[in-house]
Short mmCIF file of C-alpha atoms in Angstrom, two decimals:
data_model
loop_
_atom_site.label_atom_id
_atom_site.label_comp_id
_atom_site.label_asym_id
_atom_site.label_seq_id
_atom_site.Cartn_x
_atom_site.Cartn_y
_atom_site.Cartn_z
CA MET A 1 -28.59 2.27 14.93
CA ASN A 2 -25.78 4.18 16.66
CA ASN A 3 -22.75 6.39 15.89
CA ILE A 4 -19.46 5.20 15.55
CA THR A 5 -16.43 7.42 15.86
CA ILE A 6 -13.64 6.48 13.03
CA SER A 7 -10.58 8.48 12.75
CA ASN A 8 -12.61 11.34 14.54
CA LYS A 9 -15.29 11.19 11.74
CA SER A 10 -18.75 9.93 13.29
CA ILE A 11 -20.93 7.59 11.23
CA GLU A 12 -24.43 5.81 11.55
CA ARG A 13 -23.82 2.05 12.10
CA LYS A 14 -26.33 0.50 9.52
CA ILE A 15 -27.45 -2.93 9.27
CA TYR A 16 -28.41 -4.56 6.43
CA ASN A 17 -29.55 -7.93 5.74
CA ASN A 18 -28.13 -9.03 9.88
CA GLU A 19 -24.80 -7.35 8.55
CA PRO A 20 -23.39 -3.81 8.78
CA VAL A 21 -23.02 -2.06 5.63
CA VAL A 22 -21.50 1.10 4.81
CA THR A 23 -22.68 3.88 1.64
CA PHE A 24 -20.20 5.84 -0.56
CA LYS A 25 -20.53 9.08 1.72
CA ASP A 26 -19.53 6.80 4.94
CA ILE A 27 -16.56 5.92 3.17
CA ASP A 28 -15.71 9.27 1.75
CA LEU A 29 -15.91 10.96 4.70
CA VAL A 30 -14.06 8.73 6.93
CA HIS A 31 -11.03 8.49 4.56
CA GLU A 32 -11.43 12.22 4.19
CA ARG A 33 -11.98 11.70 0.46
CA PRO A 34 -13.62 14.61 -2.11
CA GLU A 35 -17.51 13.28 -2.67
CA GLY A 36 -17.83 10.91 -5.18
CA THR A 37 -14.23 9.33 -4.50
CA ALA A 38 -15.71 5.71 -3.80
CA SER A 39 -18.48 6.21 -6.33
CA ARG A 40 -15.80 6.53 -9.15
CA ASN A 41 -14.11 3.81 -7.90
CA PHE A 42 -17.06 1.45 -7.74
CA ARG A 43 -17.94 2.45 -11.17
CA THR A 44 -14.41 1.52 -12.47
CA ASN A 45 -14.13 -1.81 -10.78
CA LYS A 46 -17.88 -2.71 -10.68
CA LYS A 47 -17.62 -6.11 -12.76
CA HIS A 48 -15.22 -7.47 -10.01
CA PHE A 49 -18.22 -7.00 -7.34
CA ILE A 50 -20.79 -9.63 -6.69
CA GLU A 51 -23.91 -8.23 -5.94
CA ASN A 52 -26.00 -9.66 -2.57
CA VAL A 53 -21.98 -10.26 -1.07
CA ASP A 54 -20.11 -7.59 -1.82
CA PHE A 55 -23.26 -4.82 -2.17
CA TYR A 56 -26.32 -4.68 -1.81
CA TYR A 57 -28.27 -2.49 -4.65
CA MET A 58 -31.28 -0.41 -2.78
CA ASN A 59 -34.04 0.70 -5.35
CA VAL A 60 -37.66 1.85 -4.93
CA ASP A 61 -38.43 -1.86 -6.11
CA LYS A 62 -36.37 -3.26 -3.14
CA CYS A 63 -37.70 -0.84 -0.63
CA LYS A 64 -39.82 2.17 0.60
CA ASN A 65 -38.17 5.29 0.01
CA ASP A 66 -38.21 6.05 3.62
CA GLU A 67 -35.96 3.05 4.27
CA ILE A 68 -33.78 4.33 1.22
CA ARG A 69 -33.74 7.60 3.37
CA ARG A 70 -33.28 5.89 6.48
CA PHE A 71 -29.80 4.70 5.15
CA GLY A 72 -28.53 8.21 3.91
CA ILE A 73 -29.77 7.90 0.62
CA ASP A 74 -31.02 10.59 -1.01
CA SER A 75 -31.32 9.93 -4.22
CA PRO A 76 -34.96 8.34 -5.62
CA ARG A 77 -33.31 5.87 -7.70
CA GLY A 78 -31.81 4.29 -4.61
CA GLY A 79 -27.73 3.97 -4.13
CA TYR A 80 -25.71 0.94 -3.05
CA LEU A 81 -24.90 -0.74 0.61
CA PHE A 82 -21.53 -1.89 0.84
CA THR A 83 -20.57 -5.43 3.09
CA GLU A 84 -17.47 -5.63 4.57
CA SER A 85 -15.50 -7.25 1.27
CA GLY A 86 -16.96 -4.80 -0.87
CA TYR A 87 -15.54 -1.62 1.37
CA LEU A 88 -11.64 -3.70 1.42
CA MET A 89 -12.02 -4.15 -2.50
CA LEU A 90 -13.29 -0.57 -3.00
CA VAL A 91 -10.79 1.30 -1.06
CA LYS A 92 -7.43 -0.97 -2.68
CA SER A 93 -6.00 2.13 -3.94
CA PHE A 94 -6.27 4.27 -0.95
CA THR A 95 -2.26 3.70 0.60
CA ASP A 96 -1.82 6.82 2.30
CA ASP A 97 -1.50 6.30 6.30
CA LEU A 98 -4.62 7.59 7.16
CA ALA A 99 -6.13 4.92 4.47
CA TRP A 100 -4.63 1.94 6.44
CA GLU A 101 -5.09 3.72 10.14
CA VAL A 102 -8.72 3.53 9.21
CA GLN A 103 -8.92 0.19 7.33
CA ARG A 104 -8.18 -1.56 10.32
CA GLN A 105 -10.50 0.81 12.69
CA LEU A 106 -13.45 0.06 10.89
CA VAL A 107 -12.75 -3.97 10.36
CA ASN A 108 -12.03 -3.92 14.05
CA SER A 109 -14.84 -1.55 14.91
CA TYR A 110 -17.62 -1.34 12.60
CA PHE A 111 -18.22 -4.68 11.21
CA ARG A 112 -16.57 -6.79 14.32
CA LEU A 113 -19.96 -6.05 15.44
CA LYS A 114 -21.47 -8.50 13.03
CA GLU A 115 -19.18 -11.35 14.67
CA GLU A 116 -19.45 -10.42 18.19
CA LYS A 117 -23.46 -10.19 17.34
CA HIS A 118 -22.50 -13.84 15.40
CA GLN A 119 -20.91 -15.57 18.37
CA GLN A 120 -23.44 -14.90 20.62
CA GLN A 121 -25.78 -17.15 18.70
CA LEU A 122 -23.51 -20.14 18.13
CA PRO A 123 -21.93 -22.49 20.51
CA PRO A 124 -18.21 -22.29 21.44
CA TYR A 125 -15.92 -23.40 18.59
CA GLU A 126 -14.34 -26.04 18.50
CA LEU A 127 -10.90 -26.33 16.88
CA LYS A 128 -11.09 -30.08 15.21
CA LYS A 129 -7.76 -31.63 13.20
CA LYS A 130 -8.39 -31.51 9.30
CA THR A 131 -6.42 -33.34 6.73
CA TYR A 132 -6.12 -33.11 3.26
CA LYS A 133 -4.07 -36.40 1.36
CA GLY A 134 -2.90 -36.76 4.90
CA GLU A 135 -1.26 -33.29 5.29
CA PRO A 136 -2.70 -31.13 8.21
CA VAL A 137 -4.76 -28.91 7.02
CA MET A 138 -7.00 -25.68 7.86
CA VAL A 139 -10.41 -23.76 6.57
CA THR A 140 -11.46 -20.22 6.73
CA ARG A 141 -14.05 -21.27 9.96
CA ASP A 142 -10.12 -21.85 11.97
CA ILE A 143 -9.46 -18.73 11.30
CA GLU A 144 -12.23 -17.02 12.11
CA PHE A 145 -11.88 -18.42 15.30
CA LEU A 146 -7.89 -17.89 15.65
CA SER A 147 -8.15 -14.46 14.43
CA GLY A 148 -11.77 -12.85 15.67
CA ASN A 149 -12.17 -11.59 11.85
CA ASP A 150 -15.12 -11.88 9.84
CA LYS A 151 -15.22 -14.44 7.25
CA SER A 152 -15.50 -11.99 4.28
CA THR A 153 -12.81 -10.22 5.38
CA ILE A 154 -10.66 -13.65 5.61
CA ASN A 155 -12.20 -14.90 1.93
CA PHE A 156 -10.81 -11.60 0.45
CA TYR A 157 -7.41 -11.29 2.27
CA ILE A 158 -7.33 -15.66 1.02
CA ARG A 159 -8.51 -14.14 -3.19
CA GLU A 160 -5.77 -11.01 -2.96
CA ASN A 161 -2.81 -12.90 -1.66
CA ASN A 162 -3.86 -16.57 -3.33
CA LEU A 163 -3.33 -18.09 -0.43
CA GLY A 164 -3.75 -21.89 0.20
CA ARG A 165 -6.30 -23.98 -2.39
CA LEU A 166 -9.13 -24.42 -3.56
CA LEU A 167 -11.09 -27.54 -3.62
CA SER A 168 -13.78 -29.17 -5.94
CA GLY A 169 -15.21 -31.73 -7.98
CA ARG A 170 -12.82 -34.78 -6.81
CA GLU A 171 -10.94 -32.90 -4.77
CA LEU A 172 -13.12 -31.45 -2.72
CA ASN A 173 -14.13 -35.46 -2.40
CA GLU A 174 -11.58 -36.68 -1.02
CA PHE A 175 -11.03 -33.62 1.32
CA LYS A 176 -14.81 -34.71 2.41
CA PHE A 177 -13.94 -38.45 2.55
CA GLU A 178 -11.05 -37.64 5.26
CA ASN A 179 -13.25 -35.03 7.29
CA GLU A 180 -16.75 -36.64 7.62
CA ASP A 181 -17.61 -33.28 9.51
CA TYR A 182 -17.82 -31.86 5.70
CA HIS A 183 -19.88 -34.02 4.17
CA SER A 184 -22.41 -31.05 3.58
CA VAL A 185 -20.18 -28.99 1.47
CA LYS A 186 -21.76 -28.89 -1.84
CA VAL A 187 -19.52 -27.17 -4.52
CA SER A 188 -16.00 -26.06 -3.21
CA MET A 189 -14.12 -24.53 -0.13
CA ASN A 190 -10.51 -23.74 0.74
CA ILE A 191 -7.66 -24.96 2.61
CA LEU A 192 -4.64 -23.77 4.45
CA TYR A 193 -1.62 -24.96 5.06
CA LYS A 194 0.72 -23.76 7.72
CA SER A 195 2.37 -20.99 5.44
CA ASP A 196 -0.63 -19.69 4.70
CA VAL A 197 -2.42 -19.87 8.23
CA VAL A 198 0.87 -18.30 9.81
CA LYS A 199 0.57 -15.38 7.24
CA MET A 200 -2.65 -14.40 8.01
CA LEU A 201 -2.45 -14.53 11.83
CA ASP A 202 0.72 -12.68 11.41
CA TYR A 203 -1.25 -9.88 9.20
CA PHE A 204 -4.18 -10.02 11.60
CA TYR A 205 -1.78 -9.50 14.80
CA ARG A 206 -2.78 -12.46 15.90
CA LEU A 207 -0.07 -14.85 15.64
CA ASP A 208 1.59 -14.56 18.61
CA ASP A 209 -1.21 -15.44 20.41
CA ASN A 210 -1.84 -18.97 19.15
CA LYS A 211 1.75 -20.04 17.94
CA SER A 212 1.89 -23.23 19.89
CA LEU A 213 -1.55 -23.77 18.94
CA VAL A 214 -0.43 -23.71 15.52
CA ASP A 215 2.63 -25.34 15.56
CA GLU A 216 1.11 -28.49 17.74
CA TYR A 217 -1.93 -28.65 14.79
CA PHE A 218 1.01 -28.88 12.16
CA LYS A 219 3.53 -30.39 13.93
CA ASN A 220 6.22 -32.35 11.86
CA ILE A 221 5.53 -36.25 12.63
CA ALA A 222 9.37 -37.15 11.46
CA ILE A 223 10.59 -33.97 13.77
CA GLU A 224 8.28 -35.66 16.88
CA ASN A 225 9.71 -38.92 15.84
CA LYS A 226 13.57 -37.99 15.81
CA LYS A 227 13.32 -36.22 19.44
CA ALA A 228 11.20 -39.86 20.69
CA GLY A 229 14.85 -41.46 19.35
CA LEU A 230 12.98 -42.96 16.73
CA THR A 231 15.73 -43.00 13.59
CA GLU A 232 14.14 -42.82 10.15
CA GLY A 233 16.07 -46.03 9.15
CA LYS A 234 14.36 -48.29 12.51
CA ARG A 235 10.87 -46.36 11.83
CA LEU A 236 10.97 -47.01 7.91
CA ILE A 237 11.42 -50.78 8.96
CA LYS A 238 9.13 -50.55 11.61
CA LEU A 239 6.04 -49.63 9.23
CA ILE A 240 7.26 -52.23 6.58
CA ALA A 241 6.73 -54.75 9.55
CA LEU A 242 2.93 -53.38 10.62
CA GLY A 243 2.53 -53.55 6.39
CA GLU A 244 3.38 -56.80 6.40
CA LEU A 245 1.52 -57.59 9.40
CA LYS A 246 -2.25 -55.91 8.27
CA SER A 247 -1.66 -57.85 5.47
CA ALA A 248 -1.17 -61.71 6.69
CA ASN A 249 -4.15 -60.51 9.56
CA ILE A 250 -6.61 -60.26 6.06
CA ARG A 251 -5.42 -63.92 5.03
CA LEU A 252 -6.11 -65.54 8.50
CA ALA A 253 -8.32 -67.99 8.34
CA ILE A 254 -9.82 -66.89 11.89
CA SER A 255 -12.66 -65.14 13.11
CA LYS A 256 -14.14 -61.50 12.05
CA GLU A 257 -13.73 -60.84 16.06
CA MET A 258 -9.61 -61.93 16.20
CA LYS A 259 -8.94 -59.74 13.14
CA GLU A 260 -10.08 -56.49 14.65
CA GLU A 261 -8.40 -57.24 17.85
CA ILE A 262 -4.71 -57.58 15.98
CA THR A 263 -6.11 -54.55 13.41
CA TYR A 264 -6.58 -52.77 17.20
CA ALA A 265 -2.96 -53.85 18.61
CA ILE A 266 -1.66 -53.04 14.96
CA SER A 267 -3.20 -49.54 14.85
CA LYS A 268 -2.31 -48.87 18.15
CA GLU A 269 1.41 -48.67 16.73
CA TYR A 270 0.39 -47.02 13.67
CA VAL A 271 -0.86 -44.20 16.36
CA LYS A 272 2.46 -44.01 18.10
CA LEU A 273 5.07 -43.54 14.93
CA GLY A 274 1.86 -40.84 14.00
CA PHE A 275 0.10 -41.91 11.38
CA LEU A 276 -3.25 -42.57 13.08
CA ASP A 277 -5.02 -39.84 15.59
CA LYS A 278 -6.11 -43.09 17.69
CA PRO A 279 -6.91 -46.88 17.51
CA CYS A 280 -9.05 -48.33 15.70
CA TYR A 281 -10.61 -52.01 14.58
CA ASN A 282 -10.85 -51.65 11.18
CA LEU A 283 -8.01 -49.91 8.62
CA ASP A 284 -9.41 -51.19 5.34
CA ILE A 285 -9.33 -49.28 2.46
CA ASN A 286 -12.73 -48.13 2.30
CA SER A 287 -13.05 -47.02 5.49
CA ARG A 288 -11.82 -43.75 6.61
CA GLU A 289 -9.27 -44.66 9.17
CA GLY A 290 -7.65 -46.84 6.41
CA TRP A 291 -7.87 -44.27 3.16
CA ASN A 292 -5.80 -41.70 5.76
CA LEU A 293 -3.40 -44.18 6.74
CA ASN A 294 -3.14 -45.13 3.16
CA ILE A 295 -2.62 -41.90 1.71
CA LYS A 296 -0.20 -40.47 4.66
CA LEU A 297 1.93 -43.70 4.28
CA ASN A 298 2.18 -43.55 0.37
CA ASP A 299 2.83 -39.67 0.74
CA TYR A 300 6.55 -40.86 3.28
CA TYR A 301 7.15 -43.54 0.76
CA TRP A 302 7.49 -40.67 -1.64
CA LYS A 303 9.47 -38.27 0.72
CA VAL A 304 12.00 -41.17 1.40
CA LYS A 305 12.60 -42.42 -2.09
CA GLN A 306 13.13 -38.59 -2.76
CA SER A 307 15.70 -38.34 0.22
#
């Protein structure tokens, strides 16, 4: 462990379960609060905290007395260690100017150390396009990559500001079907739309650095086609014609290879119109490309009817 200075107060960096943690004493010290303030906040709101996520309870059954003392806990009954998310929840009621500055310093220096360590162990992150019902979305890991903040900080901000959409059950299965890299997700996951991403990056002071990338990721297909000189009426006519060609190709009594070649040519036109990312040989509804195309087309036709 080594010391880190936060708002002219020196605290010893503590690592538990491979992540930085703080104690009640650390929080009261750097926030210049009377001893016992953080502890009182925790007791009042304990029902909202999740053990082993927001905090770890250190008692004599879990560790040796010397390990408890190593973390600056002098009670023989043990004490609490708080993760980044737990710390942010504890200091929600601290709203003075000093509190805001201390929170930023702790997040950007003390807790950021675990993010730096994590990044050293992983290969470079690749930002891949993801969609939900045909609409571009991002996930928490994308925001980690763009903002440099830890997952617990991002999830805390999402939860506190009611951002994005939490997918589970059938909705999660639909997302998995559209995005093959996420088949291992078991229970639930957050997806974020452009407005959510912009709000978060602006909060973390990283919007200016990533604005072009975000605009490209979430670019509006209709606007791009308008720039290219394709009117909405001509676009609609072309989509209808492509749909008829696709249906006719299914009915044709020709070889599988010829059907695939025709499908590939049709898919190239869908790519030009912004409804597919790349050409393919299979647009059956049971294929990932066919499913995504069908969702995007249905969404587009619905918007045309509403206009």
